[in-house]
Every structure is written in structure tokens, then in C-alpha cells.
């Protein structure tokens, strides 16, 4: 009877350890660099605040992604890795996608790294508030188990009241002549 309890206990520990190992992700964002219109902004490896972003700015986010499988693992390949992320509700209530979606890639062995760059162009018409960006990195190992990591950012839009953008300016007529009234139409934001 004692041997059965001992055996059941060992099996429970093995199953618990196996479930935890299966749930662990071995795809990790190990470094993040953010630039706003060429100026570096510091954030942590799991995201953070991107400050002083103005309408029309370009945000460049570089992610260094690593395969962190232990070297003792038999199968360490992570394939079909995708990097996705949209800035939520920033474009007249619509999400803003990156200028270009990054290509899928594979990380074959533990310690392999890939650097991916995602660029966003902030719309000229945007409210002065904070917007969320959640970047997700997702791949799959050869056993079909998803491997993921993510970084969450808050983008803080800062609009200076004295900085105006003239979007469009034109006359209401093709030609202007003395004695005729003419309107000059300007769209400013």
C-alpha cells in the first residue's frame, strides 16, 4: 500500500512538472529600442510609455527576439514566428497598422536571435491622449505548442497648441480678376 502511495506521489510531481514545462514559452523579447522621429526613447523589455509623440511623427520599434529553449532540450526549433501589433483607436477610431508587416521567420536553435523593426506613422489628425499598442510575438515548436511573448506600450500624444498644420489651401476659382469676389479655403489642424 505504501509503495502505491509513493508511486502515485512521484507520478503527480512528474505530471505537475511536465504541465509547467509545457506551459512555459521559450520565445522571448530580450531587447526593445524605440525611436520617435529619430530620437531614442527608453522602455523596458516588456514595453512602457512612449512619450512626446506628435502628430505626423514616425515611431520605430526594434525588437530583439530570442529562442530561449534550454540547450539540453531535444527539439529547440521555433517556426513561423510572426510579430503583430496595431495602435488601438488612434486613426479616427480605427486601429493603425504598421507601415509594413514584418516577415515571418524561424529560430532553429537555443540562443538564436532575430531583430525585427516595426514602423508606425502617427496620423496628422489625432487627439491629445494616450493610445495602447500591444505587440505580440508568436511562433510554434515542432510539437505544435504555441510559443509567445508580448510587449505593451502606451503612446502619449503631445500636441502643441501653437503648431498648426495646413493640410489644404486653395482658391474657389481657377483665375482671379479685379472686381470679382474670391474665397481662399484653408484646412488647418
Coordinates of N, CA, C and O in Angstrom, one line a residue:
X1 N 0.8 -1.2 0.0 CA 0.0 0.0 0.0 C 0.9 1.3 0.0 O 0.6 2.2 -0.7
X2 N 1.9 1.2 0.8 CA 2.8 2.4 0.9 C 3.5 2.6 -0.4 O 3.7 3.8 -0.8
X3 N 3.9 1.5 -1.1 CA 4.5 1.7 -2.4 C 3.6 2.4 -3.4 O 4.1 3.2 -4.3
X4 N 2.3 2.0 -3.4 CA 1.4 2.6 -4.3 C 1.2 4.1 -4.1 O 1.2 4.9 -5.0
X5 N 1.2 4.5 -2.8 CA 1.1 6.0 -2.5 C 2.3 6.7 -2.9 O 2.3 7.8 -3.4
X6 N 3.5 6.1 -2.7 CA 4.7 6.6 -3.1 C 4.8 6.8 -4.6 O 5.2 7.9 -5.1
X7 N 4.4 5.8 -5.3 CA 4.4 5.8 -6.8 C 3.4 6.9 -7.3 O 3.7 7.6 -8.2
X8 N 2.2 7.0 -6.7 CA 1.2 8.0 -7.1 C 1.8 9.4 -6.9 O 1.6 10.3 -7.7
X9 N 2.4 9.6 -5.8 CA 3.0 10.9 -5.4 C 4.1 11.3 -6.4 O 4.1 12.4 -6.9
X10 N 5.0 10.3 -6.8 CA 6.0 10.6 -7.8 C 5.4 11.0 -9.2 O 5.8 11.9 -9.8
X11 N 4.4 10.2 -9.5 CA 3.7 10.5 -10.8 C 3.0 11.8 -10.8 O 3.0 12.6 -11.8
X12 N 2.4 12.2 -9.7 CA 1.8 13.5 -9.6 C 2.8 14.7 -9.8 O 2.6 15.7 -10.5
X13 N 4.0 14.5 -9.1 CA 5.0 15.5 -9.2 C 5.5 15.6 -10.7 O 5.7 16.7 -11.2
X14 N 5.7 14.5 -11.3 CA 6.2 14.4 -12.7 C 5.1 15.1 -13.6 O 5.5 15.9 -14.5
X15 N 3.9 14.8 -13.4 CA 2.8 15.4 -14.3 C 2.7 16.9 -14.0 O 2.6 17.7 -15.0
X16 N 2.9 17.3 -12.8 CA 2.8 18.8 -12.5 C 4.0 19.5 -13.1 O 3.8 20.5 -13.7
X17 N 5.2 18.9 -13.0 CA 6.4 19.5 -13.6 C 6.2 19.5 -15.1 O 6.6 20.5 -15.8
X18 N 5.7 18.4 -15.7 CA 5.5 18.4 -17.2 C 4.5 19.4 -17.6 O 4.7 20.0 -18.7
X19 N 3.5 19.6 -16.9 CA 2.5 20.7 -17.3 C 3.1 22.1 -17.2 O 2.8 22.9 -18.1
X20 N 3.9 22.3 -16.2 CA 4.5 23.6 -16.1 C 5.5 23.8 -17.2 O 5.6 24.9 -17.8
X21 N 6.3 22.8 -17.6 CA 7.2 22.9 -18.7 C 6.5 23.1 -20.0 O 7.0 23.9 -20.8
X22 N 5.4 22.5 -20.2 CA 4.7 22.6 -21.4 C 4.1 24.0 -21.6 O 3.9 24.6 -22.6
X23 N 3.7 24.6 -20.4 CA 3.1 26.0 -20.4 C 4.1 27.1 -20.6 O 3.8 28.2 -21.0
X24 N 5.4 26.8 -20.3 CA 6.4 27.8 -20.4 C 6.7 28.2 -21.9 O 6.6 27.3 -22.8
X25 N 6.9 29.4 -22.2 CA 7.2 29.8 -23.5 C 8.7 30.1 -23.6 O 9.3 30.6 -22.7
X26 N 9.3 29.6 -24.7 CA 10.7 29.7 -24.9 C 11.0 30.7 -26.1 O 12.1 30.6 -26.7
X27 N 10.1 31.6 -26.3 CA 10.2 32.6 -27.3 C 10.2 33.9 -26.5 O 9.2 34.2 -25.8
X28 N 11.2 34.7 -26.5 CA 11.3 35.9 -25.6 C 11.8 37.1 -26.3 O 12.8 37.1 -27.1
X29 N 11.2 38.2 -26.0 CA 11.7 39.5 -26.4 C 12.7 39.9 -25.4 O 12.4 40.1 -24.3
X30 N 14.0 40.0 -25.9 CA 15.1 40.2 -24.9 C 15.6 41.7 -25.0 O 16.3 42.1 -24.1
X31 N 15.2 42.5 -26.0 CA 15.6 43.9 -26.0 C 14.7 44.6 -26.9 O 14.2 44.1 -27.9
X32 N 14.4 45.9 -26.5 CA 13.5 46.8 -27.3 C 14.1 48.1 -27.3 O 14.6 48.7 -26.3
X33 N 14.2 48.7 -28.6 CA 14.7 50.0 -28.8 C 13.5 50.8 -29.5 O 13.0 50.3 -30.5
X34 N 13.2 52.0 -29.0 CA 12.2 52.8 -29.6 C 12.8 54.1 -30.0 O 13.5 54.8 -29.2
X35 N 12.4 54.6 -31.2 CA 12.8 55.9 -31.7 C 11.6 56.6 -32.1 O 10.7 56.0 -32.8
X36 N 11.4 57.9 -31.7 CA 10.3 58.7 -32.2 C 11.0 59.8 -33.0 O 11.7 60.7 -32.5
X37 N 10.7 59.8 -34.3 CA 11.3 60.7 -35.3 C 12.8 60.8 -35.1 O 13.3 61.9 -35.1
X38 N 13.4 59.7 -35.0 CA 14.9 59.6 -34.9 C 15.4 59.7 -33.5 O 16.6 59.4 -33.2
X39 N 14.7 60.2 -32.5 CA 15.1 60.4 -31.1 C 14.8 59.1 -30.3 O 13.7 58.7 -30.3
X40 N 15.8 58.6 -29.6 CA 15.6 57.4 -28.8 C 14.7 57.7 -27.6 O 14.9 58.7 -26.9
X41 N 13.9 56.7 -27.3 CA 13.0 56.8 -26.1 C 13.3 55.5 -25.3 O 13.3 54.4 -25.9
X42 N 13.5 55.5 -24.0 CA 13.8 54.3 -23.3 C 12.6 53.6 -22.8 O 11.7 54.3 -22.2
X43 N 12.5 52.3 -23.0 CA 11.4 51.5 -22.5 C 12.0 50.2 -22.0 O 13.2 49.8 -22.3
X44 N 11.3 49.4 -21.2 CA 11.7 48.1 -20.7 C 11.5 47.0 -21.7 O 10.9 47.3 -22.8
X45 N 11.9 45.8 -21.4 CA 11.8 44.7 -22.4 C 10.4 44.2 -22.4 O 10.1 43.3 -23.2
X46 N 9.5 44.7 -21.6 CA 8.1 44.3 -21.7 C 7.2 45.5 -22.1 O 6.0 45.4 -22.0
X47 N 7.8 46.6 -22.5 CA 7.1 47.7 -23.0 C 7.3 48.9 -22.1 O 8.3 49.1 -21.5
X48 N 6.3 49.8 -22.1 CA 6.4 51.0 -21.3 C 5.7 52.2 -22.0 O 5.0 52.0 -23.0
X49 N 6.0 53.4 -21.6 CA 5.4 54.6 -22.2 C 6.4 55.1 -23.3 O 7.6 55.2 -23.1
X50 N 5.7 55.5 -24.4 CA 6.5 56.2 -25.4 C 5.9 57.7 -25.4 O 4.8 57.9 -25.7
X51 N 6.8 58.6 -25.0 CA 6.4 59.9 -24.6 C 6.7 60.9 -25.8 O 7.5 60.7 -26.6
X52 N 6.0 62.1 -25.7 CA 6.3 63.2 -26.5 C 6.1 62.9 -28.0 O 6.9 63.3 -28.8
X53 N 5.1 62.1 -28.3 CA 4.8 61.8 -29.7 C 3.9 62.9 -30.3 O 2.8 63.2 -29.6
X54 N 4.2 63.4 -31.4 CA 3.4 64.5 -32.0 C 2.8 63.9 -33.3 O 3.2 63.0 -33.9
X55 N 1.7 64.6 -33.7 CA 1.0 64.2 -35.0 C 2.1 64.2 -36.1 O 2.9 65.1 -36.2
X56 N 2.0 63.2 -37.0 CA 2.9 63.1 -38.1 C 4.3 62.4 -37.8 O 5.1 62.1 -38.7
X57 N 4.5 62.2 -36.5 CA 5.8 61.5 -36.1 C 5.9 60.1 -36.6 O 4.9 59.4 -36.8
X58 N 7.1 59.6 -36.8 CA 7.4 58.2 -37.1 C 7.9 57.5 -35.8 O 8.8 58.0 -35.2
X59 N 7.2 56.4 -35.5 CA 7.7 55.6 -34.4 C 8.3 54.3 -34.9 O 7.7 53.6 -35.7
X60 N 9.6 54.1 -34.5 CA 10.3 52.9 -35.0 C 10.6 52.0 -33.7 O 11.2 52.5 -32.8
X61 N 10.1 50.8 -33.8 CA 10.3 49.9 -32.6 C 11.1 48.7 -33.1 O 10.7 48.0 -34.0
X62 N 12.3 48.5 -32.5 CA 13.2 47.4 -32.8 C 13.1 46.4 -31.7 O 13.3 46.7 -30.5
X63 N 12.7 45.1 -32.1 CA 12.6 44.1 -31.1 C 13.7 43.0 -31.4 O 13.8 42.6 -32.5
X64 N 14.4 42.6 -30.3 CA 15.4 41.5 -30.5 C 14.7 40.3 -29.8 O 14.3 40.3 -28.6
X65 N 14.4 39.3 -30.6 CA 13.7 38.1 -30.2 C 14.6 36.9 -30.1 O 15.4 36.7 -31.1
X66 N 14.5 36.1 -29.1 CA 15.4 35.0 -28.9 C 14.7 33.7 -28.6 O 13.7 33.7 -27.9
X67 N 15.3 32.6 -29.1 CA 14.9 31.3 -28.8 C 15.6 30.9 -27.4 O 16.8 30.8 -27.4
X68 N 14.8 30.7 -26.4 CA 15.4 30.5 -25.0 C 15.2 29.1 -24.6 O 15.3 28.8 -23.3
X69 N 15.0 28.1 -25.5 CA 15.0 26.7 -25.1 C 16.3 26.4 -24.4 O 17.4 26.8 -24.8
X70 N 16.2 25.5 -23.3 CA 17.4 25.0 -22.7 C 18.3 24.2 -23.7 O 17.7 23.5 -24.6
X71 N 19.6 24.3 -23.6 CA 20.4 23.6 -24.6 C 20.3 22.1 -24.5 O 20.6 21.4 -25.4
X72 N 19.8 21.6 -23.3 CA 19.6 20.2 -23.2 C 18.3 19.6 -23.8 O 18.1 18.4 -23.9
X73 N 17.5 20.5 -24.3 CA 16.2 20.1 -25.0 C 16.5 19.4 -26.3 O 17.4 19.8 -27.0
X74 N 15.8 18.4 -26.6 CA 16.0 17.6 -27.8 C 15.5 18.4 -29.1 O 16.1 18.4 -30.1
X75 N 14.4 19.1 -29.0 CA 13.8 19.8 -30.1 C 13.6 21.3 -29.7 O 12.8 21.6 -29.0
X76 N 14.5 22.1 -30.2 CA 14.5 23.5 -29.8 C 14.0 24.5 -30.9 O 14.1 25.7 -30.7
X77 N 13.6 24.0 -32.1 CA 13.2 24.8 -33.2 C 11.9 25.5 -32.9 O 10.9 24.9 -32.5
X78 N 11.8 26.8 -33.2 CA 10.5 27.6 -33.2 C 10.3 28.1 -34.6 O 11.2 28.8 -35.1
X79 N 9.2 27.8 -35.2 CA 9.0 28.2 -36.6 C 7.8 29.1 -36.8 O 7.0 29.3 -35.9
X80 N 7.7 29.7 -38.0 CA 6.6 30.5 -38.4 C 6.3 31.7 -37.4 O 5.2 31.9 -37.0
X81 N 7.4 32.3 -36.9 CA 7.3 33.4 -35.9 C 6.7 34.6 -36.6 O 7.3 35.1 -37.6
X82 N 5.7 35.2 -36.0 CA 5.0 36.4 -36.5 C 5.1 37.5 -35.4 O 5.0 37.2 -34.3
X83 N 5.3 38.7 -35.9 CA 5.3 39.9 -35.0 C 4.1 40.7 -35.4 O 4.1 41.2 -36.6
X84 N 3.1 41.0 -34.5 CA 2.0 41.8 -34.9 C 1.7 42.8 -33.8 O 2.1 42.6 -32.6
X85 N 1.0 43.9 -34.2 CA 0.6 44.9 -33.2 C 0.1 46.1 -33.9 O 0.7 46.7 -34.9
X86 N -1.1 46.6 -33.5 CA -1.7 47.8 -34.0 C -1.9 48.8 -32.9 O -2.2 48.4 -31.8
X87 N -1.8 50.1 -33.2 CA -2.1 51.1 -32.2 C -3.6 51.3 -32.2 O -4.2 51.6 -33.3
X88 N -4.2 51.1 -31.1 CA -5.6 51.0 -31.0 C -6.3 52.4 -31.0 O -5.9 53.3 -30.3
X89 N -7.3 52.5 -31.9 CA -8.3 53.6 -31.9 C -7.6 55.0 -32.2 O -8.2 56.0 -32.0
X90 N -6.4 55.0 -32.8 CA -5.7 56.3 -33.0 C -6.1 57.0 -34.3 O -6.0 58.2 -34.4
X91 N -6.6 56.3 -35.3 CA -6.8 56.9 -36.6 C -8.3 57.0 -36.8 O -9.0 56.2 -37.4
X92 N -8.9 58.1 -36.2 CA -10.3 58.4 -36.3 C -11.1 57.2 -35.7 O -12.1 56.8 -36.3
X93 N -10.7 56.6 -34.6 CA -11.4 55.5 -34.0 C -11.0 54.1 -34.6 O -11.4 53.1 -34.1
X94 N -10.2 54.1 -35.6 CA -9.7 52.9 -36.2 C -8.3 52.6 -35.7 O -7.5 53.5 -35.3
X95 N -7.9 51.3 -35.7 CA -6.5 50.9 -35.3 C -5.6 51.3 -36.4 O -5.9 51.2 -37.6
X96 N -4.3 51.6 -36.1 CA -3.3 51.9 -37.0 C -2.3 50.7 -37.1 O -1.7 50.3 -36.1
X97 N -2.2 50.2 -38.3 CA -1.3 49.0 -38.6 C 0.1 49.6 -38.8 O 0.2 50.7 -39.2
X98 N 1.1 48.7 -38.7 CA 2.4 49.1 -39.1 C 2.5 49.5 -40.6 O 1.7 49.0 -41.4
X99 N 3.5 50.3 -40.9 CA 3.7 50.7 -42.3 C 3.9 49.5 -43.2 O 3.4 49.4 -44.3
X100 N 4.6 48.5 -42.6 CA 4.8 47.2 -43.3 C 4.8 46.1 -42.3 O 5.4 46.2 -41.2
X101 N 4.1 45.0 -42.6 CA 4.1 43.8 -41.7 C 5.5 43.1 -41.8 O 5.9 42.9 -42.9
X102 N 6.1 42.8 -40.6 CA 7.4 42.1 -40.7 C 7.2 40.7 -41.3 O 6.1 40.1 -41.1
X103 N 8.2 40.2 -41.9 CA 8.1 38.8 -42.5 C 8.2 37.8 -41.4 O 8.8 38.0 -40.3
X104 N 7.6 36.6 -41.6 CA 7.7 35.5 -40.7 C 9.2 35.0 -40.7 O 9.9 35.1 -41.7
X105 N 9.6 34.4 -39.6 CA 11.0 33.8 -39.5 C 11.0 32.7 -38.6 O 10.0 32.4 -37.9
X106 N 12.1 31.9 -38.6 CA 12.3 30.8 -37.7 C 13.5 31.0 -36.8 O 14.5 31.7 -37.3
X107 N 13.5 30.4 -35.6 CA 14.7 30.4 -34.8 C 15.0 28.9 -34.5 O 14.3 28.3 -33.8
X108 N 16.0 28.4 -35.1 CA 16.3 27.0 -35.2 C 16.8 26.4 -33.9 O 16.5 25.3 -33.5
X109 N 17.7 27.1 -33.2 CA 18.4 26.6 -32.1 C 18.3 27.5 -30.9 O 18.0 28.7 -31.0
X110 N 18.5 26.9 -29.7 CA 18.5 27.8 -28.5 C 19.6 28.9 -28.7 O 20.7 28.6 -29.2
X111 N 19.3 30.1 -28.2 CA 20.3 31.2 -28.3 C 20.2 31.9 -29.6 O 20.7 33.0 -29.8
X112 N 19.5 31.4 -30.7 CA 19.3 32.1 -31.9 C 18.5 33.4 -31.7 O 17.5 33.3 -30.9
X113 N 18.9 34.5 -32.4 CA 18.2 35.7 -32.2 C 17.8 36.3 -33.6 O 18.6 36.1 -34.5
X114 N 16.8 37.1 -33.6 CA 16.4 37.8 -34.8 C 16.0 39.2 -34.3 O 15.3 39.4 -33.3
X115 N 16.3 40.2 -35.1 CA 15.9 41.6 -34.8 C 14.9 42.0 -35.9 O 15.1 41.8 -37.1
X116 N 13.7 42.5 -35.4 CA 12.6 42.9 -36.2 C 12.3 44.3 -35.9 O 12.3 44.8 -34.8
X117 N 12.1 45.1 -37.0 CA 11.7 46.5 -36.9 C 10.3 46.7 -37.4 O 9.9 46.2 -38.4
X118 N 9.5 47.5 -36.6 CA 8.1 47.8 -36.9 C 8.1 49.3 -36.9 O 8.5 50.0 -35.9
X119 N 7.5 49.9 -38.0 CA 7.4 51.4 -38.1 C 5.9 51.8 -38.1 O 5.1 51.1 -38.8
X120 N 5.6 52.9 -37.5 CA 4.3 53.4 -37.5 C 4.4 54.9 -37.8 O 5.3 55.6 -37.3
X121 N 3.5 55.4 -38.6 CA 3.4 56.9 -38.9 C 2.1 57.4 -38.2 O 1.0 57.0 -38.6
X122 N 2.3 58.3 -37.2 CA 1.2 58.8 -36.5 C 0.4 59.7 -37.4 O 1.0 60.6 -38.1
X123 N -1.0 59.6 -37.4 CA -1.8 60.4 -38.3 C -1.6 61.9 -37.9 O -1.3 62.3 -36.8
X124 N -1.8 62.8 -38.9 CA -1.8 64.2 -38.7 C -2.9 64.7 -37.8 O -2.8 65.6 -37.0
X125 N -4.1 64.0 -38.0 CA -5.3 64.3 -37.2 C -5.4 63.3 -36.1 O -5.7 62.1 -36.3
X126 N -5.0 63.7 -34.9 CA -5.1 62.8 -33.8 C -5.3 63.6 -32.5 O -4.9 64.7 -32.4
X127 N -6.1 63.1 -31.6 CA -6.4 63.7 -30.3 C -5.2 63.6 -29.4 O -4.4 62.7 -29.5
X128 N -5.1 64.6 -28.5 CA -4.0 64.6 -27.5 C -4.5 63.7 -26.3 O -5.2 64.1 -25.4
X129 N -4.1 62.5 -26.4 CA -4.5 61.5 -25.4 C -3.5 60.3 -25.5 O -2.6 60.3 -26.3
X130 N -3.7 59.3 -24.7 CA -2.9 58.1 -24.7 C -3.5 57.0 -25.5 O -4.7 56.8 -25.4
X131 N -2.7 56.2 -26.2 CA -3.2 55.1 -27.1 C -2.4 53.9 -26.7 O -1.2 54.0 -26.4
X132 N -3.0 52.7 -26.8 CA -2.4 51.5 -26.5 C -1.9 50.8 -27.7 O -2.5 50.8 -28.8
X133 N -0.7 50.1 -27.5 CA -0.1 49.3 -28.5 C 0.4 48.0 -27.9 O 1.2 48.1 -26.9
X134 N -0.1 46.9 -28.3 CA 0.3 45.6 -27.7 C 1.0 44.8 -28.9 O 0.3 44.5 -29.8
X135 N 2.3 44.6 -28.8 CA 3.0 43.9 -29.8 C 3.1 42.4 -29.3 O 3.6 42.2 -28.2
X136 N 2.7 41.5 -30.2 CA 2.8 40.1 -29.8 C 3.7 39.4 -30.8 O 3.7 39.6 -32.0
X137 N 4.6 38.5 -30.2 CA 5.5 37.6 -31.0 C 5.0 36.2 -30.8 O 4.8 35.8 -29.6
X138 N 4.6 35.5 -31.8 CA 4.1 34.2 -31.7 C 4.7 33.2 -32.7 O 4.8 33.6 -33.9
X139 N 5.1 32.1 -32.3 CA 5.6 31.0 -33.1 C 5.1 29.7 -32.6 O 4.3 29.6 -31.7
X140 N 5.6 28.6 -33.2 CA 5.2 27.3 -32.8 C 6.4 26.3 -32.8 O 7.2 26.4 -33.7
X141 N 6.5 25.4 -31.8 CA 7.5 24.5 -31.9 C 7.1 23.2 -32.7 O 5.9 23.2 -33.2
X142 N 8.0 22.3 -32.9 CA 7.7 21.1 -33.7 C 6.6 20.2 -33.1 O 6.0 19.4 -33.9
X143 N 6.3 20.4 -31.9 CA 5.2 19.6 -31.3 C 3.9 20.3 -31.4 O 2.8 19.8 -31.0
X144 N 3.8 21.5 -32.0 CA 2.6 22.2 -32.3 C 2.2 23.1 -31.1 O 1.1 23.7 -31.1
X145 N 3.1 23.3 -30.1 CA 2.8 24.1 -29.0 C 3.2 25.6 -29.3 O 4.3 25.9 -29.8
X146 N 2.2 26.5 -29.1 CA 2.5 27.9 -29.3 C 3.5 28.5 -28.3 O 3.5 28.1 -27.2
X147 N 4.4 29.3 -28.9 CA 5.4 30.0 -28.1 C 5.1 31.5 -28.3 O 5.1 31.9 -29.4
X148 N 4.9 32.2 -27.2 CA 4.5 33.6 -27.4 C 5.2 34.5 -26.3 O 5.7 34.1 -25.3
X149 N 5.3 35.8 -26.7 CA 5.7 36.8 -25.8 C 5.1 38.1 -26.3 O 4.7 38.2 -27.4
X150 N 5.0 39.1 -25.4 CA 4.4 40.4 -25.8 C 5.0 41.5 -25.1 O 5.6 41.3 -24.0
X151 N 4.8 42.7 -25.6 CA 5.2 43.9 -25.0 C 4.1 44.9 -25.2 O 3.5 45.1 -26.2
X152 N 3.7 45.6 -24.1 CA 2.6 46.6 -24.1 C 3.2 48.0 -23.9 O 4.0 48.3 -23.1
X153 N 2.7 48.9 -24.8 CA 3.2 50.3 -24.8 C 2.0 51.2 -24.7 O 0.9 50.9 -25.1
X154 N 2.2 52.3 -24.0 CA 1.3 53.4 -24.0 C 1.9 54.6 -24.8 O 3.0 55.0 -24.4
X155 N 1.2 55.0 -25.8 CA 1.8 56.1 -26.7 C 1.1 57.4 -26.3 O -0.1 57.5 -26.3
X156 N 1.9 58.3 -25.8 CA 1.4 59.6 -25.3 C 1.5 60.7 -26.3 O 2.6 61.1 -26.6
X157 N 0.4 61.1 -26.9 CA 0.3 62.1 -27.9 C 0.4 63.5 -27.3 O -0.4 63.8 -26.4
X158 N 1.3 64.3 -27.7 CA 1.5 65.6 -27.2 C 1.3 66.6 -28.4 O 2.1 66.6 -29.3
X159 N 0.3 67.4 -28.3 CA 0.0 68.4 -29.4 C 0.3 69.8 -28.8 O -0.4 70.2 -27.9
X160 N 1.1 70.5 -29.5 CA 1.4 71.9 -29.1 C 0.3 72.8 -29.7 O 0.1 72.6 -30.9
X161 N -0.3 73.6 -29.0 CA -1.3 74.5 -29.5 C -0.9 75.4 -30.6 O -1.6 75.8 -31.5
X162 N 0.4 75.8 -30.5 CA 0.9 76.8 -31.5 C 1.4 76.1 -32.8 O 1.7 76.8 -33.7
X163 N 1.5 74.8 -32.8 CA 1.9 74.1 -34.0 C 0.7 73.7 -34.8 O -0.1 72.8 -34.5
X164 N 0.5 74.4 -35.9 CA -0.6 74.2 -36.8 C -0.1 73.5 -38.1 O 1.0 73.8 -38.6
X165 N -1.0 72.7 -38.6 CA -0.6 72.0 -39.9 C -1.7 72.5 -40.9 O -2.9 72.3 -40.7
X166 N -1.2 73.1 -42.0 CA -2.1 73.4 -43.1 C -2.2 72.2 -44.0 O -1.2 71.9 -44.7
X167 N -3.3 71.6 -44.1 CA -3.5 70.4 -44.8 C -3.8 70.7 -46.3 O -3.3 70.0 -47.2
X168 N -4.6 71.7 -46.5 CA -5.0 72.1 -47.8 C -5.3 73.6 -47.9 O -5.9 74.1 -47.0
X169 N -4.9 74.2 -49.0 CA -5.2 75.6 -49.2 C -5.4 75.8 -50.7 O -4.6 75.4 -51.5
X170 N -6.6 76.4 -51.0 CA -6.8 76.7 -52.5 C -7.9 77.8 -52.6 O -8.6 78.0 -51.7
X171 N -7.9 78.4 -53.8 CA -8.9 79.3 -54.2 C -10.2 78.6 -54.7 O -10.0 77.5 -55.2
X172 N -11.3 79.3 -54.6 CA -12.5 78.6 -55.1 C -12.7 78.8 -56.6 O -13.6 78.2 -57.2
X173 N -11.8 79.5 -57.2 CA -11.9 79.7 -58.7 C -10.5 79.4 -59.3 O -9.5 79.5 -58.6
X174 N -10.5 79.1 -60.6 CA -9.2 78.9 -61.3 C -8.4 80.1 -61.5 O -7.2 80.1 -61.5
X175 N -9.1 81.3 -61.8 CA -8.4 82.5 -62.0 C -9.0 83.6 -61.1 O -10.2 83.6 -60.8
X176 N -8.2 84.6 -60.8 CA -8.6 85.7 -60.0 C -8.5 87.0 -60.9 O -7.6 87.2 -61.6
X177 N -9.6 87.8 -60.7 CA -9.6 89.0 -61.5 C -10.1 90.1 -60.6 O -10.9 89.9 -59.7
X178 N -9.8 91.4 -61.0 CA -10.3 92.5 -60.3 C -11.8 92.6 -60.4 O -12.3 92.4 -61.5
X179 N -12.4 93.0 -59.3 CA -13.8 93.2 -59.3 C -14.7 92.0 -59.1 O -15.9 92.0 -59.0
X180 N -14.0 90.8 -59.0 CA -14.7 89.6 -58.7 C -14.4 89.2 -57.3 O -13.2 89.3 -56.8
X181 N -15.3 88.6 -56.6 CA -15.0 88.1 -55.2 C -14.4 86.7 -55.3 O -14.8 85.9 -56.2
X182 N -13.5 86.4 -54.5 CA -12.8 85.1 -54.5 C -12.7 84.7 -53.0 O -12.4 85.5 -52.2
X183 N -12.8 83.4 -52.8 CA -12.6 82.8 -51.5 C -11.4 82.0 -51.5 O -11.1 81.3 -52.4
X184 N -10.7 82.1 -50.4 CA -9.5 81.3 -50.2 C -9.8 80.3 -49.1 O -10.1 80.6 -47.9
X185 N -9.8 79.0 -49.4 CA -10.2 77.9 -48.5 C -9.0 77.3 -47.9 O -8.1 76.9 -48.6
X186 N -9.0 77.2 -46.6 CA -7.8 76.6 -45.9 C -8.3 75.5 -44.9 O -9.3 75.8 -44.1
X187 N -7.7 74.4 -44.9 CA -8.0 73.3 -43.9 C -6.8 73.2 -43.0 O -5.7 72.9 -43.4
X188 N -7.0 73.5 -41.7 CA -6.0 73.5 -40.7 C -6.3 72.6 -39.6 O -7.4 72.5 -39.1
X189 N -5.3 71.9 -39.1 CA -5.4 71.0 -37.9 C -4.1 70.9 -37.2 O -3.1 71.4 -37.7

